[in-house]
Amino acid sequence: MEHLVELGQRVAAARVEKRWSVETAARRAEISRTTWNRVEAGLGVQDVKRAAVLGVLGLDSQGLPIGVAGRSDGAFVSAPGDRVPAGGSSEDVLRAIRAMQEDLRAMSERLARLEQNA
């Protein structure tokens, strides 16, 4: 729950930085204003909708900008998902890639189920 509150704060800050209203941001993410507000408030929403919010803002799953170098933890984020610390081994990179592939597979399955039920 604490993670969602922190994520919501980062989402709100990114939206304000872009000078978007909640309505504009929600429209760009193709979700309702209510859902957008729930994300910013740190409340639970469907993973697909949270991903839409993060995607439209260019944020990773932690609510941090994608592709930002020079972070304090020494990591470089090139895409949503687990981070590989600077100087990480090839095995660490492969592990992160496999985790992302699994996440993408799970998302694809959820989207397919949603499309079938629509």
CSV table of C-alpha atoms in Angstrom, one decimal:
chain,number,residue,atom,x,y,z
A,1,MET,CA,0.0,0.0,0.0
A,2,GLU,CA,2.8,2.4,0.9
A,3,HIS,CA,4.3,1.7,-2.6
A,4,LEU,CA,1.0,2.8,-4.2
A,5,VAL,CA,1.0,6.0,-2.3
A,6,GLU,CA,4.5,6.8,-3.3
A,7,LEU,CA,3.8,5.9,-6.9
A,8,GLY,CA,0.7,8.1,-6.8
A,9,GLN,CA,2.8,11.0,-5.6
A,10,ARG,CA,5.3,10.5,-8.4
A,11,VAL,CA,2.4,10.2,-11.0
A,12,ALA,CA,0.9,13.5,-9.8
A,13,ALA,CA,4.3,15.3,-9.9
A,14,ALA,CA,4.9,14.0,-13.4
A,15,ARG,CA,1.5,15.1,-14.6
A,16,VAL,CA,1.9,18.6,-13.1
A,17,GLU,CA,5.4,18.9,-14.6
A,18,LYS,CA,3.8,18.2,-18.0
A,19,ARG,CA,1.1,20.9,-17.1
A,20,TRP,CA,-1.7,18.4,-17.8
A,21,SER,CA,-5.0,18.5,-16.0
A,22,VAL,CA,-6.3,15.2,-14.7
A,23,GLU,CA,-8.9,15.3,-17.5
A,24,THR,CA,-6.2,15.7,-20.2
A,25,ALA,CA,-3.9,13.1,-18.7
A,26,ALA,CA,-6.8,10.6,-18.3
A,27,ARG,CA,-7.9,11.2,-21.9
A,28,ARG,CA,-4.3,10.6,-23.2
A,29,ALA,CA,-4.1,7.3,-21.2
A,30,GLU,CA,-7.6,6.4,-22.4
A,31,ILE,CA,-9.0,5.9,-18.9
A,32,SER,CA,-11.5,7.7,-16.7
A,33,ARG,CA,-10.7,10.7,-14.6
A,34,THR,CA,-11.9,8.6,-11.6
A,35,THR,CA,-9.3,5.9,-12.3
A,36,TRP,CA,-6.6,8.5,-12.8
A,37,ASN,CA,-7.5,10.1,-9.5
A,38,ARG,CA,-7.4,6.7,-7.8
A,39,VAL,CA,-3.8,6.1,-9.1
A,40,GLU,CA,-2.7,9.5,-7.8
A,41,ALA,CA,-4.3,8.8,-4.5
A,42,GLY,CA,-2.4,5.6,-4.1
A,43,LEU,CA,-5.5,3.4,-4.4
A,44,GLY,CA,-5.7,0.1,-6.2
A,45,VAL,CA,-6.6,0.0,-9.9
A,46,GLN,CA,-6.3,-2.7,-12.6
A,47,ASP,CA,-2.7,-3.3,-13.6
A,48,VAL,CA,-3.6,-2.5,-17.2
A,49,LYS,CA,-4.9,0.9,-16.2
A,50,ARG,CA,-1.9,1.7,-13.9
A,51,ALA,CA,0.3,0.7,-16.8
A,52,ALA,CA,-1.5,3.1,-19.1
A,53,VAL,CA,-1.0,5.9,-16.6
A,54,LEU,CA,2.7,5.2,-16.3
A,55,GLY,CA,3.1,4.7,-20.0
A,56,VAL,CA,1.6,8.0,-21.0
A,57,LEU,CA,3.8,9.8,-18.5
A,58,GLY,CA,7.0,7.9,-19.5
A,59,LEU,CA,7.4,6.4,-16.1
A,60,ASP,CA,8.6,2.9,-15.0
A,61,SER,CA,6.8,0.6,-12.6
A,62,GLN,CA,8.3,2.6,-9.7
A,63,GLY,CA,7.0,5.9,-11.1
A,64,LEU,CA,10.5,7.0,-12.1
A,65,PRO,CA,11.3,8.5,-15.6
A,66,ILE,CA,12.3,5.8,-18.1
A,67,GLY,CA,15.8,6.2,-19.5
A,68,VAL,CA,17.2,8.4,-16.8
A,69,ALA,CA,21.0,8.0,-16.3
A,70,GLY,CA,22.9,9.1,-13.3
A,71,ARG,CA,20.4,8.0,-10.7
A,72,SER,CA,21.5,7.9,-7.1
A,73,ASP,CA,21.3,4.0,-7.0
A,74,GLY,CA,23.7,3.7,-9.9
A,75,ALA,CA,21.1,2.0,-12.1
A,76,PHE,CA,20.0,2.9,-15.6
A,77,VAL,CA,16.4,2.4,-16.5
A,78,SER,CA,15.8,1.7,-20.1
A,79,ALA,CA,12.3,0.2,-19.8
A,80,PRO,CA,9.7,-0.6,-17.2
A,81,GLY,CA,10.7,-3.5,-15.0
A,82,ASP,CA,13.5,-4.6,-12.7
A,83,ARG,CA,16.7,-2.6,-12.7
A,84,VAL,CA,20.1,-4.0,-13.2
A,85,PRO,CA,22.7,-2.1,-11.1
A,86,ALA,CA,25.6,-0.5,-12.8
A,87,GLY,CA,28.3,-3.2,-13.2
A,88,GLY,CA,25.7,-6.0,-13.0
A,89,SER,CA,26.6,-9.3,-14.5
A,90,SER,CA,25.4,-10.8,-17.7
A,91,GLU,CA,23.3,-13.2,-15.6
A,92,ASP,CA,21.7,-10.3,-13.9
A,93,VAL,CA,20.8,-8.8,-17.2
A,94,LEU,CA,19.4,-12.1,-18.5
A,95,ARG,CA,17.4,-12.5,-15.4
A,96,ALA,CA,15.8,-9.1,-15.8
A,97,ILE,CA,15.0,-9.8,-19.4
A,98,ARG,CA,13.3,-13.0,-18.6
A,99,ALA,CA,11.3,-11.3,-15.9
A,100,MET,CA,10.2,-8.6,-18.4
A,101,GLN,CA,9.3,-11.3,-20.9
A,102,GLU,CA,7.1,-13.0,-18.3
A,103,ASP,CA,5.5,-9.7,-17.3
A,104,LEU,CA,4.7,-9.0,-21.0
A,105,ARG,CA,3.3,-12.5,-21.5
A,106,ALA,CA,1.0,-12.1,-18.4
A,107,MET,CA,-0.1,-8.7,-19.7
A,108,SER,CA,-0.8,-10.1,-23.2
A,109,GLU,CA,-2.9,-12.8,-21.6
A,110,ARG,CA,-4.9,-10.3,-19.5
A,111,LEU,CA,-5.5,-8.1,-22.5
A,112,ALA,CA,-6.7,-11.1,-24.6
A,113,ARG,CA,-9.1,-12.0,-21.8
A,114,LEU,CA,-10.4,-8.4,-21.6
A,115,GLU,CA,-10.9,-8.4,-25.4
A,116,GLN,CA,-12.8,-11.7,-25.2
A,117,ASN,CA,-15.1,-10.3,-22.5
A,118,ALA,CA,-15.7,-7.0,-24.3
